[in-house]
């Protein structure tokens, strides 16, 4: 009996992967064992030999994932409720911890209601698709550098017209709004901190335009919650505009150090998403141990701003050290510190040399996450990165970066 022919999709996979490899942007994962009591130090095996690695690209921005406050809460919830939720929120998966966390998040952003999702990606995709599927003829105005999850949510709703405005360009957004039919339902989607470019959106101006043209506002605060504002409510809290924004979305997986995503807003809006979004309805609820850990983290950071203050001091210190060394740092107005490389293969090479030769991990950021020619390393110093660690990083970068990159920085 002859073998069936190979499916053409597999041939496509091989060709596409070879093309990706040829462009120098093939993704590989480095298995790093985080040491909770030594963060930001991890363990990594090279040729069977364990090595200590200093990690510079963690999204656990405040090191809350390694805090005893959070770990103890996770262990307590696991012992009390078990490892998993046991069902969707509608089928035995809701616990008092879920209700308490949603109430805490709503209060954090000054909103009447909140809804938990299994990740920040899912919260954006599910919420935007549900909102934009509610009425005919929605018009969306989306920042050019919005996250893939927001784009997926917008594309997932049928019959939506989407206009992409130039990144943080309020004049362009105003032009697009002015040209839109005045009575069509409108929504402006944007982030606060854009993690790849490390800049911050003008939230007050976005709110002004939304109010002038009758548009809803949808804000992704993923890279800001826990870190900005007096209580960790994000840039919208820091700028005093949270009350002007219709939907504030966030994550529990970065500043709060755990896992999951959420939206906050008016009760009817949140209830509508809860009642209609398949990404919420048909997903098993967050495990109680994760929910308990997140609840402890949110409560702690709302009351104690010391980690926030230390984060920004550490970021400023790293920026000063990179600049003093003449390294090609990109401009930043946030806690994230990007270093321009400008070529995919070189970016991967620099990242690999930092790891193998110097025991430091910094993720190479290549296309399609950033435009071709914009390849970079992205450093996220935490409150636990010391001056000595930063000095080691500067020395390592000076050793592995080509001379022309340093000369470009000096120019």
Tab-separated table of C-alpha atoms in Angstrom:
chain	number	residue	atom	x	y	z
A	1	UNK	CA	0.000	0.000	0.000
A	2	UNK	CA	1.532	3.310	-1.039
A	3	UNK	CA	2.055	6.074	1.475
A	4	UNK	CA	-0.315	9.031	1.202
A	5	UNK	CA	1.278	12.179	-0.242
A	6	UNK	CA	2.721	14.689	2.175
A	7	UNK	CA	0.288	17.471	2.939
A	8	UNK	CA	1.284	20.746	1.213
A	9	UNK	CA	1.088	22.577	4.525
A	10	UNK	CA	4.182	20.739	5.780
A	11	UNK	CA	6.145	21.845	2.726
A	12	UNK	CA	5.005	25.387	3.435
A	13	UNK	CA	6.202	25.070	7.051
A	14	UNK	CA	9.677	23.954	5.957
A	15	UNK	CA	10.014	26.788	3.432
A	16	UNK	CA	8.734	29.422	5.846
A	17	UNK	CA	11.037	28.283	8.642
A	18	UNK	CA	14.055	28.287	6.340
A	19	UNK	CA	13.175	31.830	5.321
A	20	UNK	CA	12.885	32.886	8.963
A	21	UNK	CA	16.247	31.281	9.741
A	22	UNK	CA	17.794	33.019	6.742
A	23	UNK	CA	16.609	36.383	8.053
A	24	UNK	CA	18.249	35.697	11.415
A	25	UNK	CA	14.979	35.870	13.337
A	26	UNK	CA	14.330	32.206	14.135
A	27	UNK	CA	13.149	31.997	17.734
A	28	UNK	CA	14.858	29.727	20.238
A	29	UNK	CA	14.134	29.453	23.945
A	30	UNK	CA	16.772	29.465	26.666
A	31	UNK	CA	15.730	27.232	29.601
A	32	UNK	CA	16.532	29.389	32.627
A	33	UNK	CA	15.821	28.210	36.169
A	34	UNK	CA	14.786	31.207	38.231
A	35	UNK	CA	16.075	31.208	41.801
A	36	UNK	CA	13.383	32.871	43.892
A	37	UNK	CA	15.746	33.741	46.738
A	38	UNK	CA	18.473	35.064	44.395
A	39	UNK	CA	16.515	37.000	41.743
A	40	UNK	CA	17.637	38.395	39.261
A	41	UNK	CA	20.131	35.502	39.222
A	42	UNK	CA	19.048	32.336	37.387
A	43	UNK	CA	20.678	28.972	36.686
A	44	UNK	CA	21.409	27.693	33.170
A	45	UNK	CA	23.197	24.620	31.879
A	46	UNK	CA	25.762	24.928	29.085
A	47	UNK	CA	27.020	21.574	27.796
A	48	UNK	CA	25.802	19.944	30.986
A	49	UNK	CA	27.637	22.400	33.245
A	50	UNK	CA	25.415	24.578	35.474
A	51	UNK	CA	26.098	28.311	35.249
A	52	UNK	CA	24.783	31.375	37.021
A	53	UNK	CA	23.070	33.886	34.712
A	54	UNK	CA	22.165	37.492	35.460
A	55	UNK	CA	18.840	38.207	33.744
A	56	UNK	CA	18.116	41.661	32.306
A	57	UNK	CA	14.935	40.947	30.340
A	58	UNK	CA	12.388	39.831	32.908
A	59	UNK	CA	8.875	41.279	32.839
A	60	UNK	CA	8.676	40.731	36.600
A	61	UNK	CA	9.448	44.432	36.802
A	62	UNK	CA	9.139	44.830	40.567
A	63	UNK	CA	10.426	41.342	41.496
A	64	UNK	CA	7.063	40.647	43.162
A	65	UNK	CA	7.019	37.131	41.709
A	66	UNK	CA	9.853	36.255	44.092
A	67	UNK	CA	8.447	38.115	47.092
A	68	UNK	CA	7.600	36.080	50.197
A	69	UNK	CA	4.345	38.051	50.366
A	70	UNK	CA	3.236	36.601	47.037
A	71	UNK	CA	4.774	33.127	47.396
A	72	UNK	CA	3.235	32.595	50.835
A	73	UNK	CA	-0.184	33.672	49.543
A	74	UNK	CA	0.093	31.235	46.627
A	75	UNK	CA	1.040	28.349	48.925
A	76	UNK	CA	-1.782	29.160	51.343
A	77	UNK	CA	-4.358	29.279	48.543
A	78	UNK	CA	-3.070	26.036	46.991
A	79	UNK	CA	-3.281	24.198	50.299
A	80	UNK	CA	-6.772	25.538	50.919
A	81	UNK	CA	-8.282	25.226	47.434
A	82	UNK	CA	-6.048	22.889	45.415
A	83	UNK	CA	-3.858	23.432	42.370
A	84	UNK	CA	-6.520	24.207	39.748
A	85	UNK	CA	-9.843	26.021	39.610
A	86	UNK	CA	-11.669	22.896	38.505
A	87	UNK	CA	-13.847	24.602	35.905
A	88	UNK	CA	-14.796	27.751	34.080
A	89	UNK	CA	-16.094	30.662	36.106
A	90	UNK	CA	-19.616	29.464	35.222
A	91	UNK	CA	-18.962	25.823	36.154
A	92	UNK	CA	-17.644	25.685	39.733
A	93	UNK	CA	-14.508	27.682	38.877
A	94	UNK	CA	-15.356	30.878	40.747
A	95	UNK	CA	-14.029	31.230	44.268
A	96	UNK	CA	-14.154	34.027	46.834
A	97	UNK	CA	-10.572	34.795	45.789
A	98	UNK	CA	-11.689	35.585	42.232
A	99	UNK	CA	-14.415	37.912	43.493
A	100	UNK	CA	-12.031	39.618	45.919
A	101	UNK	CA	-9.369	40.148	43.238
A	102	UNK	CA	-11.872	41.617	40.788
A	103	UNK	CA	-13.114	44.007	43.480
A	104	UNK	CA	-9.536	45.005	44.302
A	105	UNK	CA	-8.702	45.675	40.643
A	106	UNK	CA	-11.852	47.711	40.082
A	107	UNK	CA	-10.941	49.829	43.109
A	108	UNK	CA	-7.347	50.201	41.874
A	109	UNK	CA	-8.583	51.927	38.713
A	110	UNK	CA	-11.553	53.718	40.278
A	111	UNK	CA	-14.081	51.680	38.273
A	112	UNK	CA	-17.299	49.955	39.385
A	113	UNK	CA	-16.376	46.519	37.987
A	114	UNK	CA	-13.528	44.275	36.802
A	115	UNK	CA	-13.259	40.913	35.041
A	116	UNK	CA	-10.390	38.403	35.168
A	117	UNK	CA	-8.971	36.570	32.151
A	118	UNK	CA	-6.291	33.929	31.774
A	119	UNK	CA	-3.749	36.340	30.287
A	120	UNK	CA	-3.329	39.916	29.165
A	121	UNK	CA	-3.440	38.748	25.554
A	122	UNK	CA	-6.791	37.052	26.100
A	123	UNK	CA	-8.244	40.034	27.961
A	124	UNK	CA	-7.481	42.353	25.035
A	125	UNK	CA	-8.545	39.925	22.339
A	126	UNK	CA	-11.735	38.818	24.051
A	127	UNK	CA	-12.853	42.198	25.368
A	128	UNK	CA	-12.237	44.156	22.170
A	129	UNK	CA	-13.918	41.507	20.010
A	130	UNK	CA	-16.948	41.454	22.311
A	131	UNK	CA	-17.274	45.247	22.480
A	132	UNK	CA	-16.818	45.708	18.734
A	133	UNK	CA	-19.233	42.897	17.978
A	134	UNK	CA	-22.013	44.621	19.895
A	135	UNK	CA	-23.161	47.192	17.305
A	136	UNK	CA	-22.955	47.542	13.522
A	137	UNK	CA	-20.574	49.973	11.827
A	138	UNK	CA	-18.014	50.416	14.588
A	139	UNK	CA	-15.031	52.592	13.630
A	140	UNK	CA	-11.812	51.910	15.524
A	141	UNK	CA	-8.817	54.223	15.729
A	142	UNK	CA	-5.777	52.168	16.708
A	143	UNK	CA	-2.275	53.404	17.510
A	144	UNK	CA	0.279	52.087	14.995
A	145	UNK	CA	2.297	50.413	17.746
A	146	UNK	CA	-0.521	48.717	19.622
A	147	UNK	CA	0.145	45.207	20.868
A	148	UNK	CA	-0.691	42.163	18.751
A	149	UNK	CA	-3.429	41.194	21.216
A	150	UNK	CA	-5.290	44.446	20.586
A	151	UNK	CA	-4.943	44.014	16.839
A	152	UNK	CA	-6.264	40.449	17.138
A	153	UNK	CA	-9.254	41.680	19.125
A	154	UNK	CA	-10.086	44.363	16.576
A	155	UNK	CA	-9.720	41.978	13.639
A	156	UNK	CA	-11.836	39.392	15.423
A	157	UNK	CA	-14.957	41.549	15.224
A	158	UNK	CA	-16.889	41.518	11.942
A	159	UNK	CA	-17.851	44.640	10.068
A	160	UNK	CA	-15.411	46.917	11.862
A	161	UNK	CA	-13.616	49.719	10.050
A	162	UNK	CA	-10.162	50.256	11.522
A	163	UNK	CA	-8.013	53.340	10.999
A	164	UNK	CA	-4.414	53.176	12.218
A	165	UNK	CA	-3.028	56.498	13.405
A	166	UNK	CA	0.683	57.257	13.532
A	167	UNK	CA	2.205	56.390	16.875
A	168	UNK	CA	1.256	58.970	19.521
A	169	UNK	CA	0.420	61.451	16.725
A	170	UNK	CA	-2.563	63.425	17.991
A	171	UNK	CA	-2.819	65.599	14.868
A	172	UNK	CA	-3.181	62.510	12.685
A	173	UNK	CA	-5.754	61.021	15.051
A	174	UNK	CA	-7.746	64.251	14.989
A	175	UNK	CA	-7.777	64.192	11.155
A	176	UNK	CA	-9.101	60.637	11.121
A	177	UNK	CA	-11.764	61.360	13.729
A	178	UNK	CA	-12.912	64.501	11.917
A	179	UNK	CA	-13.338	62.561	8.669
A	180	UNK	CA	-15.422	59.785	10.260
A	181	UNK	CA	-19.250	59.779	10.165
A	182	UNK	CA	-20.303	61.724	13.273
A	183	UNK	CA	-22.990	59.284	14.440
A	184	UNK	CA	-21.076	56.009	13.959
A	185	UNK	CA	-19.944	54.251	17.151
A	186	UNK	CA	-16.241	54.960	17.647
A	187	UNK	CA	-13.467	53.565	19.823
A	188	UNK	CA	-9.865	54.739	20.275
A	189	UNK	CA	-7.482	51.951	21.315
A	190	UNK	CA	-4.057	52.762	22.755
A	191	UNK	CA	-1.480	51.749	25.355
A	192	UNK	CA	0.107	53.789	28.126
A	193	UNK	CA	3.694	52.464	28.155
A	194	UNK	CA	4.822	51.058	24.800
A	195	UNK	CA	7.308	48.430	25.873
A	196	UNK	CA	9.407	48.152	22.710
A	197	UNK	CA	9.958	51.902	22.244
A	198	UNK	CA	9.809	52.652	26.003
A	199	UNK	CA	7.666	55.756	25.485
A	200	UNK	CA	4.390	56.889	27.046
A	201	UNK	CA	1.171	57.972	25.358
A	202	UNK	CA	-0.352	61.445	25.939
A	203	UNK	CA	-3.408	60.084	27.725
A	204	UNK	CA	-4.885	63.491	28.498
A	205	UNK	CA	-4.856	64.485	24.813
A	206	UNK	CA	-6.335	61.136	23.797
A	207	UNK	CA	-9.172	61.686	26.260
A	208	UNK	CA	-9.712	65.226	24.941
A	209	UNK	CA	-10.076	63.925	21.381
A	210	UNK	CA	-12.347	61.082	22.430
A	211	UNK	CA	-14.669	63.474	24.228
A	212	UNK	CA	-14.643	65.959	21.350
A	213	UNK	CA	-15.670	63.300	18.806
A	214	UNK	CA	-17.854	61.055	20.968
A	215	UNK	CA	-15.503	58.059	20.988
A	216	UNK	CA	-15.015	55.375	23.622
A	217	UNK	CA	-11.510	54.934	25.016
A	218	UNK	CA	-9.754	51.584	25.495
A	219	UNK	CA	-6.426	51.698	27.342
A	220	UNK	CA	-3.883	48.888	27.696
A	221	UNK	CA	-1.918	49.513	30.930
A	222	UNK	CA	-0.079	46.176	30.837
A	223	UNK	CA	3.421	47.673	31.173
A	224	UNK	CA	2.372	50.234	33.769
A	225	UNK	CA	0.094	48.660	36.377
A	226	UNK	CA	1.774	48.220	39.730
A	227	UNK	CA	4.527	50.652	38.759
A	228	UNK	CA	2.974	54.035	37.942
A	229	UNK	CA	0.646	56.149	40.050
A	230	UNK	CA	0.387	56.587	43.797
A	231	UNK	CA	-1.210	53.155	44.207
A	232	UNK	CA	0.069	51.332	41.120
A	233	UNK	CA	-2.990	52.113	39.014
A	234	UNK	CA	-0.794	52.887	36.006
A	235	UNK	CA	-0.095	55.959	33.922
A	236	UNK	CA	-3.800	56.835	33.902
A	237	UNK	CA	-3.645	57.177	37.688
A	238	UNK	CA	-0.360	59.102	37.544
A	239	UNK	CA	-1.851	61.551	35.003
A	240	UNK	CA	-5.177	61.797	36.821
A	241	UNK	CA	-7.262	60.664	33.831
A	242	UNK	CA	-8.443	57.177	34.831
A	243	UNK	CA	-11.992	58.451	35.345
A	244	UNK	CA	-12.057	59.678	31.719
A	245	UNK	CA	-11.196	56.288	30.220
A	246	UNK	CA	-13.970	53.793	29.472
A	247	UNK	CA	-11.986	50.540	29.621
A	248	UNK	CA	-8.682	50.055	31.418
A	249	UNK	CA	-7.039	46.708	30.703
A	250	UNK	CA	-4.091	45.309	32.599
A	251	UNK	CA	-2.086	42.245	33.471
A	252	UNK	CA	-1.124	40.465	36.652
A	253	UNK	CA	1.956	38.936	34.985
A	254	UNK	CA	4.344	41.895	34.960
A	255	UNK	CA	4.365	44.490	37.738
A	256	UNK	CA	2.292	42.234	39.995
A	257	UNK	CA	4.554	39.249	39.324
A	258	UNK	CA	1.921	36.512	38.922
A	259	UNK	CA	-0.333	35.589	35.988
A	260	UNK	CA	-3.568	36.613	34.272
A	261	UNK	CA	-5.205	39.644	32.693
A	262	UNK	CA	-8.236	41.805	33.387
A	263	UNK	CA	-10.424	44.672	32.257
A	264	UNK	CA	-12.131	47.332	34.365
A	265	UNK	CA	-14.973	49.696	33.494
A	266	UNK	CA	-18.641	50.463	33.998
A	267	UNK	CA	-20.690	47.593	35.413
A	268	UNK	CA	-22.873	47.136	32.324
A	269	UNK	CA	-19.865	47.119	29.988
A	270	UNK	CA	-17.945	44.557	32.058
A	271	UNK	CA	-21.058	42.429	32.488
A	272	UNK	CA	-21.659	42.499	28.733
A	273	UNK	CA	-18.134	41.204	28.067
A	274	UNK	CA	-18.559	38.595	30.816
A	275	UNK	CA	-21.775	37.426	29.189
A	276	UNK	CA	-20.682	37.394	25.530
A	277	UNK	CA	-16.897	36.898	25.164
A	278	UNK	CA	-16.017	33.280	24.243
A	279	UNK	CA	-12.438	33.807	25.446
A	280	UNK	CA	-13.831	34.305	28.931
A	281	UNK	CA	-16.862	32.025	28.939
A	282	UNK	CA	-15.109	28.883	27.685
A	283	UNK	CA	-11.777	29.189	29.542
A	284	UNK	CA	-11.035	27.442	32.819
A	285	UNK	CA	-10.735	30.023	35.573
A	286	UNK	CA	-7.381	31.167	36.913
A	287	UNK	CA	-6.088	28.692	39.541
A	288	UNK	CA	-6.886	29.778	43.094
A	289	UNK	CA	-3.199	29.777	44.033
A	290	UNK	CA	-2.495	32.282	41.229
A	291	UNK	CA	-5.538	34.339	42.171
A	292	UNK	CA	-4.506	34.380	45.837
A	293	UNK	CA	-0.959	35.364	44.938
A	294	UNK	CA	-2.182	38.176	42.658
A	295	UNK	CA	-4.584	39.427	45.323
A	296	UNK	CA	-1.727	39.684	47.851
A	297	UNK	CA	0.488	41.450	45.312
A	298	UNK	CA	-2.130	44.024	44.301
A	299	UNK	CA	-2.989	44.796	47.914
A	300	UNK	CA	0.668	45.158	48.890
A	301	UNK	CA	1.605	47.439	45.999
A	302	UNK	CA	-1.466	49.625	46.484
A	303	UNK	CA	-0.313	50.361	50.035
A	304	UNK	CA	3.488	50.391	49.639
A	305	UNK	CA	5.198	52.472	46.969
A	306	UNK	CA	8.791	51.698	47.935
A	307	UNK	CA	9.348	49.194	45.120
A	308	UNK	CA	7.996	51.683	42.586
A	309	UNK	CA	10.427	54.343	43.787
A	310	UNK	CA	13.342	51.902	43.693
A	311	UNK	CA	12.418	50.730	40.180
A	312	UNK	CA	12.679	54.217	38.695
A	313	UNK	CA	15.885	54.966	40.591
A	314	UNK	CA	17.448	51.770	39.216
A	315	UNK	CA	16.319	52.578	35.673
A	316	UNK	CA	17.798	56.083	35.879
A	317	UNK	CA	21.067	54.649	37.186
A	318	UNK	CA	21.373	52.165	34.325
A	319	UNK	CA	20.630	54.899	31.772
A	320	UNK	CA	23.383	57.068	33.260
A	321	UNK	CA	25.902	54.213	33.155
A	322	UNK	CA	25.097	53.303	29.541
A	323	UNK	CA	25.356	56.940	28.482
A	324	UNK	CA	28.650	57.425	30.305
A	325	UNK	CA	30.037	54.418	28.423
A	326	UNK	CA	28.876	55.772	25.037
A	327	UNK	CA	26.618	52.807	24.347
A	328	UNK	CA	23.758	53.153	21.779
A	329	UNK	CA	20.864	53.580	24.179
A	330	UNK	CA	17.532	54.501	22.655
A	331	UNK	CA	15.431	57.313	24.102
A	332	UNK	CA	13.073	56.274	26.907
A	333	UNK	CA	10.447	58.017	28.997
A	334	UNK	CA	9.599	54.896	31.020
A	335	UNK	CA	11.308	52.296	33.197
A	336	UNK	CA	12.348	50.234	30.133
A	337	UNK	CA	15.833	50.773	28.667
A	338	UNK	CA	16.296	49.683	25.010
A	339	UNK	CA	19.689	49.426	23.291
A	340	UNK	CA	19.708	49.764	19.489
A	341	UNK	CA	21.463	47.060	17.445
A	342	UNK	CA	19.781	47.508	14.043
A	343	UNK	CA	20.261	44.101	12.434
A	344	UNK	CA	18.526	40.812	13.257
A	345	UNK	CA	21.511	38.469	12.942
A	346	UNK	CA	23.770	40.831	14.876
A	347	UNK	CA	21.131	41.277	17.577
A	348	UNK	CA	20.981	37.521	18.108
A	349	UNK	CA	24.774	37.269	18.061
A	350	UNK	CA	25.196	39.997	20.688
A	351	UNK	CA	22.536	38.387	22.877
A	352	UNK	CA	24.204	34.974	22.561
A	353	UNK	CA	27.668	36.319	23.360
A	354	UNK	CA	26.339	38.097	26.435
A	355	UNK	CA	24.925	34.786	27.620
A	356	UNK	CA	27.767	32.406	26.768
A	357	UNK	CA	30.752	34.674	27.384
A	358	UNK	CA	29.471	36.878	30.200
A	359	UNK	CA	26.615	34.995	31.894
A	360	UNK	CA	24.012	37.653	31.128
A	361	UNK	CA	20.630	37.205	29.472
A	362	UNK	CA	19.042	39.941	27.363
A	363	UNK	CA	16.365	38.994	24.850
A	364	UNK	CA	16.995	39.998	21.217
A	365	UNK	CA	13.973	41.925	19.912
A	366	UNK	CA	13.628	41.412	16.165
A	367	UNK	CA	11.026	41.782	13.402
A	368	UNK	CA	8.024	41.470	13.491
A	369	UNK	CA	8.006	42.684	17.110
A	370	UNK	CA	9.874	45.787	15.915
A	371	UNK	CA	10.392	47.079	12.346
A	372	UNK	CA	13.333	45.756	10.322
A	373	UNK	CA	16.330	47.915	11.108
A	374	UNK	CA	14.970	48.626	14.596
A	375	UNK	CA	16.342	45.458	16.216
A	376	UNK	CA	17.352	45.987	19.809
A	377	UNK	CA	18.091	44.542	23.209
A	378	UNK	CA	15.598	45.495	25.891
A	379	UNK	CA	16.813	45.911	29.468
A	380	UNK	CA	14.407	46.017	32.387
A	381	UNK	CA	16.311	46.774	35.599
A	382	UNK	CA	14.357	45.814	38.701
A	383	UNK	CA	14.651	47.046	42.297
A	384	UNK	CA	17.061	44.133	42.897
A	385	UNK	CA	19.609	44.954	40.171
A	386	UNK	CA	22.621	46.453	41.953
A	387	UNK	CA	25.191	49.003	40.802
A	388	UNK	CA	27.759	46.198	40.613
A	389	UNK	CA	25.482	44.221	38.292
A	390	UNK	CA	25.053	47.269	36.072
A	391	UNK	CA	28.816	47.804	35.920
A	392	UNK	CA	29.235	44.187	34.829
A	393	UNK	CA	26.633	44.697	32.107
A	394	UNK	CA	28.341	47.822	30.768
A	395	UNK	CA	31.696	46.010	30.631
A	396	UNK	CA	30.114	43.047	28.838
A	397	UNK	CA	28.352	45.252	26.284
A	398	UNK	CA	31.562	47.141	25.624
A	399	UNK	CA	33.222	43.802	24.886
A	400	UNK	CA	30.582	42.346	22.542
A	401	UNK	CA	29.206	45.361	20.649
A	402	UNK	CA	30.861	46.200	17.316
A	403	UNK	CA	32.874	49.409	17.327
A	404	UNK	CA	30.600	51.067	14.757
A	405	UNK	CA	27.627	50.877	17.147
A	406	UNK	CA	29.595	52.650	19.871
A	407	UNK	CA	30.835	55.235	17.404
A	408	UNK	CA	27.258	55.880	16.265
A	409	UNK	CA	26.226	56.430	19.895
A	410	UNK	CA	29.084	58.887	20.420
A	411	UNK	CA	28.119	60.821	17.288
